[in-house]
Each structure stands twice: as structure tokens, then as C-alpha cells.
Short mmCIF file of C-alpha atoms (C1' of nucleotides) in Angstrom, two decimals:
data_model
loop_
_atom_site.label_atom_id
_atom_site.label_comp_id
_atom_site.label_asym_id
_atom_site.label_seq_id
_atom_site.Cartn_x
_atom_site.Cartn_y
_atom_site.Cartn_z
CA UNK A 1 0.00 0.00 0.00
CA UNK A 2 1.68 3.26 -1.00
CA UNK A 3 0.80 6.75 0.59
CA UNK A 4 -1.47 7.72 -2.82
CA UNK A 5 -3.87 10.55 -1.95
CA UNK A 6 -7.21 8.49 -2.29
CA UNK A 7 -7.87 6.58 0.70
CA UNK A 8 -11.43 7.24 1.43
CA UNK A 9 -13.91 7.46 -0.72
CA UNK A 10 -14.77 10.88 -0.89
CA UNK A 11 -11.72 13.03 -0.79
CA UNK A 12 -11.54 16.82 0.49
CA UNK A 13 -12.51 18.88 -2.39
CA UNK A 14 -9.32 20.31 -2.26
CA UNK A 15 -7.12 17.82 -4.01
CA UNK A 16 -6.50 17.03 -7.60
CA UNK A 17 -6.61 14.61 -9.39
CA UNK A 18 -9.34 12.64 -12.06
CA UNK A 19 -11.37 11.62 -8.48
CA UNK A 20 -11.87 15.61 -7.57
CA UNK A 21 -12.23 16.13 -10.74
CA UNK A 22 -15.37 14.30 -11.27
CA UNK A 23 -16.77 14.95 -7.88
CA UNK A 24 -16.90 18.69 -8.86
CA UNK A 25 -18.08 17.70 -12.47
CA UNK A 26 -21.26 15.88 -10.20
CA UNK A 27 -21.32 18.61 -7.41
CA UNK A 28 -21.97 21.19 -9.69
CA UNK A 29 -24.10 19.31 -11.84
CA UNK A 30 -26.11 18.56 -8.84
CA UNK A 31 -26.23 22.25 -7.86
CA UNK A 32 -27.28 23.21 -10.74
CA UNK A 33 -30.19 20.63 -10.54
CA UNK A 34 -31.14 21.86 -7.20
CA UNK A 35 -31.06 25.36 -8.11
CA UNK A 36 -33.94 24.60 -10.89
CA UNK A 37 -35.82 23.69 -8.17
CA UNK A 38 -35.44 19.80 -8.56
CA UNK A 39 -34.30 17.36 -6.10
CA UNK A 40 -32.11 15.10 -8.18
CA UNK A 41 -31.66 11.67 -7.68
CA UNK A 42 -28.07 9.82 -7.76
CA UNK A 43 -29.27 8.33 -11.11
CA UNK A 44 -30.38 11.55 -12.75
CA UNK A 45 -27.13 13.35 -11.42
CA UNK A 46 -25.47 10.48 -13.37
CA UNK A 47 -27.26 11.04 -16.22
CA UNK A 48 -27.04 14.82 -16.36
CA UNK A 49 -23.01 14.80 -15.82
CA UNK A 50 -22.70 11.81 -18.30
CA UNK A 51 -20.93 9.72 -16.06
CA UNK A 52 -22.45 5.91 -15.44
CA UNK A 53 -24.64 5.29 -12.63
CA UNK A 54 -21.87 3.25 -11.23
CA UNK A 55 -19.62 5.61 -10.73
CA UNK A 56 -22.17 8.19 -9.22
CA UNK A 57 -22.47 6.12 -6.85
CA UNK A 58 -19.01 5.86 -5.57
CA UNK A 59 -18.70 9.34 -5.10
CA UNK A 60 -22.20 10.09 -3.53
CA UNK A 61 -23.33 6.70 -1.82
CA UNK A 62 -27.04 8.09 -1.49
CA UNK A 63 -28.96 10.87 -2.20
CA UNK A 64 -28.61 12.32 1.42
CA UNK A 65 -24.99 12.74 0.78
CA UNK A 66 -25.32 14.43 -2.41
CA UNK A 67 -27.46 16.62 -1.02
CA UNK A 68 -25.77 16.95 1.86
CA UNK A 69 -22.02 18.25 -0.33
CA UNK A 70 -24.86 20.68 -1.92
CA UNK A 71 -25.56 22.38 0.82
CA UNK A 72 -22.36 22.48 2.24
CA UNK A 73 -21.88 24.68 -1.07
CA UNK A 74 -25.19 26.36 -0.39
CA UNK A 75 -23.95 27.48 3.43
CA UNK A 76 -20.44 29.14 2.31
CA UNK A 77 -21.79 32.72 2.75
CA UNK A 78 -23.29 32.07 5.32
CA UNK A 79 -20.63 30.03 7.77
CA UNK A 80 -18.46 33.20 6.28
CA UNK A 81 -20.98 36.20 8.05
CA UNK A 82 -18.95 38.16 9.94
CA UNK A 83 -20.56 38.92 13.76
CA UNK A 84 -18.98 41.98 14.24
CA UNK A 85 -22.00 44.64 14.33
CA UNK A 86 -21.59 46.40 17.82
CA UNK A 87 -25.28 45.86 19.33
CA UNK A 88 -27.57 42.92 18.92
CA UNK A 89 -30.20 44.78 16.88
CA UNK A 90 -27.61 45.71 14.11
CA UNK A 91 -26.46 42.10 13.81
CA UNK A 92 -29.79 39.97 14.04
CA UNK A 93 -30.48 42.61 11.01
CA UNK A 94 -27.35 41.88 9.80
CA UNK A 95 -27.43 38.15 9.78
CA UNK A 96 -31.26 37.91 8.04
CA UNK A 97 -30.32 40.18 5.17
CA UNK A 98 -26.88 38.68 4.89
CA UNK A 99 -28.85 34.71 4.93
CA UNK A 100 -32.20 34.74 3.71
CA UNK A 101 -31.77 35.56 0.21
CA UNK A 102 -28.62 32.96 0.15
CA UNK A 103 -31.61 30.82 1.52
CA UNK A 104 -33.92 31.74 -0.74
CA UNK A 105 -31.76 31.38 -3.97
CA UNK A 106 -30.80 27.54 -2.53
CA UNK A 107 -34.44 27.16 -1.60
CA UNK A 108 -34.64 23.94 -3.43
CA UNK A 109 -31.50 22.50 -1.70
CA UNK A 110 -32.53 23.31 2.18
CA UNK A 111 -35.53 21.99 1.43
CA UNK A 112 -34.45 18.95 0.33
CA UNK A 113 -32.19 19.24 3.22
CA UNK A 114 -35.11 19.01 5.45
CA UNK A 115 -36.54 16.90 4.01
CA UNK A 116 -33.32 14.52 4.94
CA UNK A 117 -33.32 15.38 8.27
CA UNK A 118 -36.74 14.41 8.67
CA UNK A 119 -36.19 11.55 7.11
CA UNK A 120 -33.25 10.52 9.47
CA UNK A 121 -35.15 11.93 12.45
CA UNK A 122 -37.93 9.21 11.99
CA UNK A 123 -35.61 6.35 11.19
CA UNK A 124 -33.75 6.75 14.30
CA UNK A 125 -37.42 7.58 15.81
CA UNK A 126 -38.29 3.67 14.31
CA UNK A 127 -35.19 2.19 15.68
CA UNK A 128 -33.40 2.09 12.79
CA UNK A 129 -30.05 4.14 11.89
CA UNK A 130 -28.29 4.39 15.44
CA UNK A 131 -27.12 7.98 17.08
CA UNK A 132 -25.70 8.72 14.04
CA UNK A 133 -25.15 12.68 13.97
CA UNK A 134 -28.79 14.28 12.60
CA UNK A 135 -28.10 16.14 9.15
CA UNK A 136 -28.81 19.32 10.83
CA UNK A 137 -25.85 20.42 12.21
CA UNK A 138 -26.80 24.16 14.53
CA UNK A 139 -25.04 26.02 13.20
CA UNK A 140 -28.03 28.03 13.87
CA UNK A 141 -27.20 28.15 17.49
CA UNK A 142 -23.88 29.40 17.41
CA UNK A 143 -24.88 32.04 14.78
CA UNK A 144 -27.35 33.32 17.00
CA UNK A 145 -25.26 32.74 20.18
CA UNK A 146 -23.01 35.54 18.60
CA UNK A 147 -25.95 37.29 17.69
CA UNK A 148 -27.15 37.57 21.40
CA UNK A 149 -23.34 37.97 22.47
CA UNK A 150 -23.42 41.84 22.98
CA UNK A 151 -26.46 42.05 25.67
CA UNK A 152 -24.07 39.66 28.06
CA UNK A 153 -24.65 41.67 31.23
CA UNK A 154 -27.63 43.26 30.62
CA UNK A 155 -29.85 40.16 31.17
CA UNK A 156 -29.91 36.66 32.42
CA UNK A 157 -28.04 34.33 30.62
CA UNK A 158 -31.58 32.22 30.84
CA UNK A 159 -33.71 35.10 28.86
CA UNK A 160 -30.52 35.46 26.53
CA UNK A 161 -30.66 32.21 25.50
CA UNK A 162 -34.46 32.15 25.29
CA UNK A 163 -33.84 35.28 23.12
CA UNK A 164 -31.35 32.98 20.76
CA UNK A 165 -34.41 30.04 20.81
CA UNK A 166 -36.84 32.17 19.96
CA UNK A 167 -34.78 34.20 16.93
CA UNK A 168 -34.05 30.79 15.00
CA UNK A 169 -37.59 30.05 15.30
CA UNK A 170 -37.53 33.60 12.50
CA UNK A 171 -34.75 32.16 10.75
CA UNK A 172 -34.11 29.83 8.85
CA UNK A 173 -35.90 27.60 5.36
CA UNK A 174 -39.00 27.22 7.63
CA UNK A 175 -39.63 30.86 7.82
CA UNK A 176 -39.33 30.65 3.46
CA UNK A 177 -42.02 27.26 4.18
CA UNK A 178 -43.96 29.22 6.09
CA UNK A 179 -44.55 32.66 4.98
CA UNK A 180 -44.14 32.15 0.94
CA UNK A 181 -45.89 28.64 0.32
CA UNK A 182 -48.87 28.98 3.12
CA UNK A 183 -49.45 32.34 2.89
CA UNK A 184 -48.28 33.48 -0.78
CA UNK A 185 -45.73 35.97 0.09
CA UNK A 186 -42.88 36.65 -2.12
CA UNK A 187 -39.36 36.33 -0.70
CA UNK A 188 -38.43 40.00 -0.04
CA UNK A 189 -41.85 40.16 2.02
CA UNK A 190 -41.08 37.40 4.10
CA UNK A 191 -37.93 38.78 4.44
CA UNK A 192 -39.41 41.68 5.98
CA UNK A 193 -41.70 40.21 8.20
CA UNK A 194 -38.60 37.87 9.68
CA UNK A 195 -36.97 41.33 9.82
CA UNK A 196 -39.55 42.67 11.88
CA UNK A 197 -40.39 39.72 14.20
CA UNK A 198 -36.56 39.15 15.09
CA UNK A 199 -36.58 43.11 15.77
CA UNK A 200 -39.94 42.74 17.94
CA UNK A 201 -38.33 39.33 19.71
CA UNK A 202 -35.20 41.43 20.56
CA UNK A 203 -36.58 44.70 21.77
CA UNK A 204 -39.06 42.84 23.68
CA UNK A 205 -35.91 40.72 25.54
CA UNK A 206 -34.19 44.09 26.41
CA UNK A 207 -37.24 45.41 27.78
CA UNK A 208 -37.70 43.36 29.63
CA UNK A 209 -34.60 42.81 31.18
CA UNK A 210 -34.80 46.82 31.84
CA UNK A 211 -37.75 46.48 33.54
CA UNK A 212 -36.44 43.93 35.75
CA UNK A 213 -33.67 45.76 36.82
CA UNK B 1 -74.47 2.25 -12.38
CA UNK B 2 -76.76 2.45 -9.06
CA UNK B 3 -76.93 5.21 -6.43
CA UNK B 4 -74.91 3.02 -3.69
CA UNK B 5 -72.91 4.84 -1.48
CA UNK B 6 -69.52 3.92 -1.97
CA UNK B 7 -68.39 5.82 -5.44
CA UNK B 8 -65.43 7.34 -4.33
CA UNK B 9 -62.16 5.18 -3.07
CA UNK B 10 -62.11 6.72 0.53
CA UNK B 11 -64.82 7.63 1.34
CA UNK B 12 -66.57 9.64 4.28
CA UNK B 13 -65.72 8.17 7.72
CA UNK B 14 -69.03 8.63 9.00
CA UNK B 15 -70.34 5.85 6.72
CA UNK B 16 -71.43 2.28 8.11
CA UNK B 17 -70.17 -0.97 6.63
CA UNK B 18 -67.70 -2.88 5.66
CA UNK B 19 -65.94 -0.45 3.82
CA UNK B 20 -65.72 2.20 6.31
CA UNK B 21 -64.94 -0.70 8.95
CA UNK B 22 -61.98 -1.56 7.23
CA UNK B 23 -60.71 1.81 6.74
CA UNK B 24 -61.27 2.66 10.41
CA UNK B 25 -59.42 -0.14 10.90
CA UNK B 26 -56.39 0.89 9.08
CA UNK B 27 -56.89 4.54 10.24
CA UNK B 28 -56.60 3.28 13.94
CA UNK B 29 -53.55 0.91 12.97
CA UNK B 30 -51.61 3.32 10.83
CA UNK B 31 -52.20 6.33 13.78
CA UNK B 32 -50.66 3.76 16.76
CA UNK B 33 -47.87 3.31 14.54
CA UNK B 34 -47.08 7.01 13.66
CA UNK B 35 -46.95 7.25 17.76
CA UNK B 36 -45.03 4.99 18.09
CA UNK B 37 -42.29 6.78 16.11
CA UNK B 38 -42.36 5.42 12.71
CA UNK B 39 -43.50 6.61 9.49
CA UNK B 40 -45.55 3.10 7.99
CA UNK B 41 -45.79 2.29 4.19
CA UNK B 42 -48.67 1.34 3.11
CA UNK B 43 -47.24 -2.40 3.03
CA UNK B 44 -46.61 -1.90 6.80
CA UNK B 45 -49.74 -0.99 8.08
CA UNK B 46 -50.95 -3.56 6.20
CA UNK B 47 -49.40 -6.25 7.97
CA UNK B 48 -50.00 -4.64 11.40
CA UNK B 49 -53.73 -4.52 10.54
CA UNK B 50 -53.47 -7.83 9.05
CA UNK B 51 -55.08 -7.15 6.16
CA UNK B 52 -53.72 -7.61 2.45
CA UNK B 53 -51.27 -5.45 1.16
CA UNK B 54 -53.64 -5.38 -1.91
CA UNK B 55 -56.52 -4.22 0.01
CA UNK B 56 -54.73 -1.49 1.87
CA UNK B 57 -53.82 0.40 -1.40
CA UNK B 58 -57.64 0.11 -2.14
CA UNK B 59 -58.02 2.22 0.90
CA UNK B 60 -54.85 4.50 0.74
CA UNK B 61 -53.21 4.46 -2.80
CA UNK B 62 -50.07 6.08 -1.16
CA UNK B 63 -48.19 6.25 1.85
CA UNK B 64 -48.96 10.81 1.34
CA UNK B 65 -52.88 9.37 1.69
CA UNK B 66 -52.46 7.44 4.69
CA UNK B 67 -50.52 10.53 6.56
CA UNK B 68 -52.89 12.80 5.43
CA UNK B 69 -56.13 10.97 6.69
CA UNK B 70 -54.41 10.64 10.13
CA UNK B 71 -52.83 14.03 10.00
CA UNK B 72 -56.51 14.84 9.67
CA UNK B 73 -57.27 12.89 12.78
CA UNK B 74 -54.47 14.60 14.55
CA UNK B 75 -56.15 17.99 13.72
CA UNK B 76 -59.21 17.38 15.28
CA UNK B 77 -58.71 19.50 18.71
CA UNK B 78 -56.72 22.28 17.29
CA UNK B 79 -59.74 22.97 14.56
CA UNK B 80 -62.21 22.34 17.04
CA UNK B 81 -60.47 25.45 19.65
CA UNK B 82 -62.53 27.88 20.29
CA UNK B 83 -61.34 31.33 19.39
CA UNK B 84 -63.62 33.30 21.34
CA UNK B 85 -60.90 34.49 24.40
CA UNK B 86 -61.25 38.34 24.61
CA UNK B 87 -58.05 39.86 23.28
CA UNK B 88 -55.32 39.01 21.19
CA UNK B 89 -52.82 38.46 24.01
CA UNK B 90 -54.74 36.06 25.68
CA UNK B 91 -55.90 34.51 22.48
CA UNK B 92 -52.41 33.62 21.24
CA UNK B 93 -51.48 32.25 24.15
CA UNK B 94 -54.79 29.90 24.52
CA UNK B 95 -53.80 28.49 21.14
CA UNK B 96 -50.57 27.41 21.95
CA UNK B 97 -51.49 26.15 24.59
CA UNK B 98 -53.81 24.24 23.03
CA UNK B 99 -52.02 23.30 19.62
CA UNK B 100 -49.01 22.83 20.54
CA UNK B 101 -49.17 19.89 23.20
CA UNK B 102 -51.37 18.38 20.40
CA UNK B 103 -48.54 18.59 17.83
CA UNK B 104 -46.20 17.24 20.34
CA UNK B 105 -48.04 14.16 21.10
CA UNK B 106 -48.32 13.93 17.19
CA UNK B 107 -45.13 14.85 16.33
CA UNK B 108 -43.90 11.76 13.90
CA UNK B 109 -47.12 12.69 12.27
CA UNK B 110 -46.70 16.18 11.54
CA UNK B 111 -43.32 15.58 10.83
CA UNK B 112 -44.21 13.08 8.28
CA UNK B 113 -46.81 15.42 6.57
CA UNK B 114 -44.64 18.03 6.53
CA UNK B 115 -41.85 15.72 4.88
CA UNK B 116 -44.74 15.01 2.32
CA UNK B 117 -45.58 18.61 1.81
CA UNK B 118 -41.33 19.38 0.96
CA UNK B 119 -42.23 16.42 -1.33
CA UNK B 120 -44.94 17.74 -3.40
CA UNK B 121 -43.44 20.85 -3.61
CA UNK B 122 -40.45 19.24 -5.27
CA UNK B 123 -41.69 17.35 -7.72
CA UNK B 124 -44.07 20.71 -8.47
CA UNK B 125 -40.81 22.28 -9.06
CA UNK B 126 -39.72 19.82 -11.40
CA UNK B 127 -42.83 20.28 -13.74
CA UNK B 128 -44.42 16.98 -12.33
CA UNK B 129 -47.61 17.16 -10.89
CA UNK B 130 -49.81 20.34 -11.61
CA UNK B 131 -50.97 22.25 -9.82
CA UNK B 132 -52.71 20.17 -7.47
CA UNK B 133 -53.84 21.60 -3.84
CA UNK B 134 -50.93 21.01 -1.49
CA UNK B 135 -50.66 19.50 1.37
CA UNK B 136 -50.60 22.06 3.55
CA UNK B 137 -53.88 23.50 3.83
CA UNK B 138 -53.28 26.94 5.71
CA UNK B 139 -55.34 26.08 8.77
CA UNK B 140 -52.40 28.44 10.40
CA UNK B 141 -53.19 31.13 8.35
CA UNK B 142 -57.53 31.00 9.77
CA UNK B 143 -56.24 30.44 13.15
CA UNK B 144 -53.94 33.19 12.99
CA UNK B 145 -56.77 35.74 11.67
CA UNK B 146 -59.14 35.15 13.94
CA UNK B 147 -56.28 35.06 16.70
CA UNK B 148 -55.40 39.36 15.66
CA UNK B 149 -59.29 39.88 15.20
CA UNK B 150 -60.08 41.83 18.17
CA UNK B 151 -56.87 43.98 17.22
CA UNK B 152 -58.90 45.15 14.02
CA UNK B 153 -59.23 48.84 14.73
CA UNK B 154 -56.31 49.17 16.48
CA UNK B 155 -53.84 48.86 13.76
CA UNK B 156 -53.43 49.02 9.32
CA UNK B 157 -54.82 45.84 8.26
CA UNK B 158 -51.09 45.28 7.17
CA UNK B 159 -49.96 45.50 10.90
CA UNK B 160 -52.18 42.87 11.61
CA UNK B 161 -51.44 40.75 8.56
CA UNK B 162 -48.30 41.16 9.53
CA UNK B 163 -48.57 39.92 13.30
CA UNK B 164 -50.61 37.13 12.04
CA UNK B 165 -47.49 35.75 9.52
CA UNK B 166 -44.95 36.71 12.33
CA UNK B 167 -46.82 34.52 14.87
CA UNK B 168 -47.42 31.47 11.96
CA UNK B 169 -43.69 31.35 12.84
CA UNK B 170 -43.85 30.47 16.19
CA UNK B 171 -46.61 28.02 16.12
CA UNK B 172 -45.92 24.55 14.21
CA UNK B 173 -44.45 21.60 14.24
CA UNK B 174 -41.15 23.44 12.85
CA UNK B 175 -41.15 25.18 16.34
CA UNK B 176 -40.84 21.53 17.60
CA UNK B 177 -38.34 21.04 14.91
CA UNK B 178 -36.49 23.57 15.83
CA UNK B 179 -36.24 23.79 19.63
CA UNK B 180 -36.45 20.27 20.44
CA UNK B 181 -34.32 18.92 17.27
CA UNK B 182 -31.69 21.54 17.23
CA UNK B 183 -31.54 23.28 20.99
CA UNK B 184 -32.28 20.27 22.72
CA UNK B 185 -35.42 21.69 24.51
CA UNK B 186 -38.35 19.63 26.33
CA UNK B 187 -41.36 20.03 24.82
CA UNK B 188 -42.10 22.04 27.82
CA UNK B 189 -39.49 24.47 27.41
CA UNK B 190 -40.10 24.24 23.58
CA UNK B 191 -43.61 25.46 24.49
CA UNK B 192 -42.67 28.30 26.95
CA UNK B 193 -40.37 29.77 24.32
CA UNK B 194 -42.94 29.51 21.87
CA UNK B 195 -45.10 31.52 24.31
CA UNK B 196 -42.64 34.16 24.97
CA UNK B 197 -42.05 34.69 21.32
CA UNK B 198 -45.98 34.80 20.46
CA UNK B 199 -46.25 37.31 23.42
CA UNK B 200 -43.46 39.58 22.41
CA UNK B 201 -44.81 40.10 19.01
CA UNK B 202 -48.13 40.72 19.86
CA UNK B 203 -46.81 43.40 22.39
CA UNK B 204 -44.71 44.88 19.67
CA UNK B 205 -47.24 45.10 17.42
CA UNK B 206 -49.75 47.11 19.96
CA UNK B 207 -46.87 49.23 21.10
CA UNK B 208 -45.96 50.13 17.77
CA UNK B 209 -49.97 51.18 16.78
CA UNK B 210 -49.89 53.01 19.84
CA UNK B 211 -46.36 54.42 19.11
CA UNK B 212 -47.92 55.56 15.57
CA UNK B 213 -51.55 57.16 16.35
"C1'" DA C 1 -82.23 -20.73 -1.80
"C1'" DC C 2 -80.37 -18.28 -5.68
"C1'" DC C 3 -77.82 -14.87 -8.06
"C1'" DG C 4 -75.44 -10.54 -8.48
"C1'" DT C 5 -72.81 -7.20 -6.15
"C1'" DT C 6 -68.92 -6.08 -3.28
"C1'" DA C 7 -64.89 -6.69 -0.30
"C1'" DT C 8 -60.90 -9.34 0.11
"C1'" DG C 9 -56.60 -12.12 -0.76
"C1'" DA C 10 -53.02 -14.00 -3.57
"C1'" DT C 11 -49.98 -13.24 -7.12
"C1'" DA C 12 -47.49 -11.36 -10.82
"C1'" DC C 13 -45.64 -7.32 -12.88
"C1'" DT C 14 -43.19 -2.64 -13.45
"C1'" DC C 15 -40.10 0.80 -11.81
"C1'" DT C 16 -36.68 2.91 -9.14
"C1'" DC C 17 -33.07 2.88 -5.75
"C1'" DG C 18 -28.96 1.11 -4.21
"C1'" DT C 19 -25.35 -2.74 -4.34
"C1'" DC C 20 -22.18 -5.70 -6.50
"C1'" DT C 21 -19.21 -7.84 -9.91
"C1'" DC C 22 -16.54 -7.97 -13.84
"C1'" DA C 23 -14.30 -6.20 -17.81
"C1'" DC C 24 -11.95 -2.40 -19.98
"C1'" DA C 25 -9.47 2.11 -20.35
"C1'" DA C 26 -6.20 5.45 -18.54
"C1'" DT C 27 -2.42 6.44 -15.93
"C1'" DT C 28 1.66 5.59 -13.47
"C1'" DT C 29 5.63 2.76 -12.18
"C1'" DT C 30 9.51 -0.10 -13.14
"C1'" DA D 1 7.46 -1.24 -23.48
"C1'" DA D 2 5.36 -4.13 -19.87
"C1'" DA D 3 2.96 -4.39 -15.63
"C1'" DA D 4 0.40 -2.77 -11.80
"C1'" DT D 5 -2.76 0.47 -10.06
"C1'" DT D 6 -6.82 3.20 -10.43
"C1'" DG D 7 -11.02 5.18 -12.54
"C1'" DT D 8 -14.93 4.05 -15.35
"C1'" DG D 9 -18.85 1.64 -17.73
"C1'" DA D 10 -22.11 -2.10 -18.36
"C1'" DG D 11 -25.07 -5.08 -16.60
"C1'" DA D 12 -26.99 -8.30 -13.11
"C1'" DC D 13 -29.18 -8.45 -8.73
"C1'" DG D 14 -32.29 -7.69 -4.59
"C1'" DA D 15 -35.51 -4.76 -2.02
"C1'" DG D 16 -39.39 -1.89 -1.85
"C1'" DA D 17 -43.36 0.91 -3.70
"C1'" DG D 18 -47.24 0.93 -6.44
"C1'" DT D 19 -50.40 -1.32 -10.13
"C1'" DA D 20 -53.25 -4.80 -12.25
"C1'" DT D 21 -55.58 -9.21 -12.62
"C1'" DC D 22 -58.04 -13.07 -11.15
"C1'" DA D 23 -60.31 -16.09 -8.00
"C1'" DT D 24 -62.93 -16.55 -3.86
"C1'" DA D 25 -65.58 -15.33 0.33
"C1'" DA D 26 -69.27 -12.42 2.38
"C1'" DC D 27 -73.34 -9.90 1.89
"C1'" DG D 28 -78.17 -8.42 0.05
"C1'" DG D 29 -82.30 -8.48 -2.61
"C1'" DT D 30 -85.81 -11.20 -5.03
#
DNA sequence: ACCGTTATGATACTCTCGTCTCACAATTTT
DNA sequence: AAAATTGTGAGACGAGAGTATCATAACGGT
């Protein structure tokens, strides 16, 4: 056994080689898929890269981990925000207009991303699939930890964190699921109504941390 | 052709017979096993209720059909609540408390139709399927309405809309999804942070109409 | 009791997903 | 140039969902 660079199956993106090569070929055929608002299958990703089936499948065993390398794609931007607004207001602002129109544009992709984790959630619910980690990884919660960082001291760090649970209840895909396919509103609107509700959830936090004082 | 009463595949519950027997019968089997945790095929509930796999698909063509009959089930208290509490405030909050232990105790359920709901949504994005009714019938959206009615008056119609789509936020099974899923929360906590939210926005939305007149 | 309707069960079939095996091509190593 | 390694394609295979057909059991009216 020599110390090639393809041990595992699915390499970091980062190399070379014919292997990363066709892994991107299929990523971004895939994203391109998902961004016309289908959810492909491992076959059709095969089909629309020209590559067999076969070898679709040895770089993305399933569709959960195609769509999973998708959104990894999808998140860049926002993994990348930078938390560096002075006050709480500013950055919970920030962060929604910074996100939800990255969310929005992958719409397709966190869908289908929920859809997984769903998916996973009631297989482990049926006793199948062990502890495995869920798809959903929070990075919700330690956005919004930062988020909440600046009112440190003026509250309790219980109604802070309440403040964090109740902001990534207003953002997030399910706010898209939510405002644009139950009640018709286009994506800037709900936009602004997130806007406003994380502003409302906020203010309401600091007053009432004021008034407790 | 004669004028019996069984034209239509599924037909009403309230019906007598063998029919409806059966069906209530695979209702009540395919319900225990959504509490239970799992998500049944159709093949699945029809060994559990020990009838043919052929005569289950008579009943419910697809799994979507089974989830939505019990989803329908599930629904029953949360339609039937009474939206007759004084003020908006209080109104809200009787909701959720209402709905929201309801969706708990349901939760594979919910979960399931909302995985169903991503589904059809899909495959309308993809050109399949027309434009067939979704699955999500806005029952949030009546709720919601009648929830900011007694606020008519004191706010633009668009304030109130707008309350109404902020609080469809905070009251669903993606609250669950969220909180429990993600944070880690109890349902009970999941609830009281729900509550806080729902509050918070409604106060936001009176202080700002009074902040305006 | 008879006959037609209706519900059911058994079975075979199609389709898609995912796995596996084997043969061939491309590339690298000696 | 020959040989070994590695990527790829083609096709077989099994599992599961959903459909269709046919035979039989239960029910209902005359």
C-alpha cells in the first residue's frame, strides 16, 4: 500500500486529481439541478453529468450525501458572516439580510435538506439508523449565540438564551415554508416580516430585562 | 351504475359498513404506529392490521394518503379550539397552549406530513404534478386571523397581517423542529419559548400602533 | 335458496433505488 | 514497453413501492 492521496472514498474537495475532478463535475451538476428547483436523484445526477450510474455512486453513496455536499456549497456565505455589528439589533439585522436571500436562492437545496433530516429523524425515531449525527448540524445556534453575544450583562443568561431560541424560530428555510408557500408571500416580504419579528423578539428581551432591573 | 354509497375510493368516515370498517381499521392501525415513532408504508400498516397489502392500497393508494387521513385525525382539537378568548394576548397564548401539546403528542405525524408537503413541492418544481392543492392546507393562516381579530381597529390591516405571519412562525411543528431537534429543549421548554415569542410580538405590534396614532 | 354485487386475498408485474461484480481504459511505475 | 494500479462503464441483482388481474368469500335483494 503506497501513501497515494485516495484513501477514502470521498476526498476533500481540495485535491487534484481525475477523483476531484469528477466529484466537482457531479457537485456542480447537482447544484445546478437543485437550483432549478429539482431534487435530483443519484441516477439523474449520473445522467445529467454523463458519467455511469456506477460511478455516481461511488462518489455520492445516497442521495442524502449528495445533497448533503450541496448544501455544504449552499452554506459558504453564510458560515463566512462576519458577527462583528456592535449591538444585537444591528447584527440579528445583519445576519437575516446577509442569509435569507442565500436561503432563498438555494431554496430547493434546504428543502431537500429538510426533508433529509426528517427523514433521518424518523428512522432513528423507528429504531433504525443508530445515534448517528442528525443532518442538521446548529449552526443556527452558534450564529445566534453571537448574535445575542453583545447584551451579556444586561440580562440573564436564561432570557438570553431564550432570546437565541426564539430568533431561530424567525430564521431559517422554515420561515421561506412558512410565509411564501402557506401564505403566498414573495421572498423579499417574508424577508421583511422575519426582519420585523426578530426586531420585535429582541426589543421585547431588552425590555424586559430593563424592567427587571 | 346504481346510487350506492360507496363511489369514491375513501370515502366519508361517518359511513357504516364494511368499507368504512376496514378503513377505520387501518386509520386506527396506521395512527398507533405514527406514535409509536415510525412513518408506515402502506405495506406496513398492512401487515399490522393484518389485512392484504392489496386491500390497503384500495383504501390508501399512497403512503402521502395514509398521513394525510391521520394528519386529519391529529387535527381534530386544534380545529375544534374555540377562538372566542377576549383579546389578542390572551388569544395567542390559549392556542398554543392548546395546539401545541397536540402537535407534540403527534409529532412523527406532523413531521411526516410536513416531509410530504417538501415532497410535493419538489416534484411541483420539477414540472411533475400540476398544480394540485398542497398539502398544507393553511389552517395556520384561519387560526392566525381570527387570533389578531379583536386587534382590528387598532392597527393598518397590514400591521395585523403582519402579526398574524410573524406569529405562523412560532406556532408549528417546525417550532418543535427547531427547539427540540436543534436546541435540545423539552417540549415544555419548547412550548414556553414559543409563548414568549408569540407574546413579544403581539406586544410589539400594539406598542408600535400606539407608538404611531 | 339463488344470483349478483362487493370486499378481500393471492400473485405477478413494473419501476426505481442502491449494491455488487466484472471487464476495460487510462495512468503511473519499473 | 510491460505491468500494476486506479477510474470508469455495463449489466446483473435484490428490495421496496405501487399497479393490475383473477379467483374466492361475504353480503343483500328477489
Amino acid at each position: 500500500m503506497n501513501v497515494s492521496r485516495q484513501q477514502n472514498g470521498i476526498a476533500n474537495s481540495a485535491e487534484r486529481g481525475p477523483r476531484a475532478r469528477t466529484r466537482k463535475l457531479m457537485l456542480d451538476t447537482a447544484t445546478r439541478l437543485m437550483q432549478s428547483g429539482i431534487t435530483p436523484s443519484v441516477s439523474e445526477v449520473a445522467e445529467a453529468a454523463e458519467v455511469s450510474r456506477a460511478t455516481a455512486y461511488r462518489y455520492f453513496p445516497s442521495q442524502a450525501a449528495l445533497v448533503h455536499a450541496v448544501v455544504d456549497e449552499a452554506l459558504g456565505p453564510i458560515l463566512d458572516w462576519s458577527c462583528e455589528r456592535p449591538d444585537a439589533r444591528t447584527r440579528i439585522a445583519d445576519l437575516l439580510a446577509t442569509a435569507m436571500p442565500r436561503i432563498d436562492e438555494f431554496e430547493a437545496t434546504f428543502k431537500a435538506a429538510l426533508k433529509l433530516s426528517l427523514d433521518q429523524w424518523a428512522q432513528r425515531q423507528a429504531g433504525t439508523l443508530g445515534n448517528e449525527p442528525l443532518f442538521t448540524r446548529g449552526h443556527r445556534v452558534d450564529l445566534l449565540k453571537c448574535v445575542t453575544a453583545p447584551l451579556q450583562g444586561t440580562m440573564t443568561p436564561e432570557s438570553r438564551e431564550r432570546l437565541a431560541q426564539a430568533l431561530s424560530l424567525v430564521f431559517g428555510v422554515e420561515v421561506l415554508i412558512v410565509l411564501k408557500d402557506i401564505w403566498g408571500l414573495t421572498a423579499e416580504r417574508a424577508q421583511s416580516v422575519a426582519e420585523w419579528a426578530a426586531k420585535a423578539l429582541v426589543d421585547a428581551a431588552i425590555r424586559q430585562a430593563e424592567g427587571e432591573t
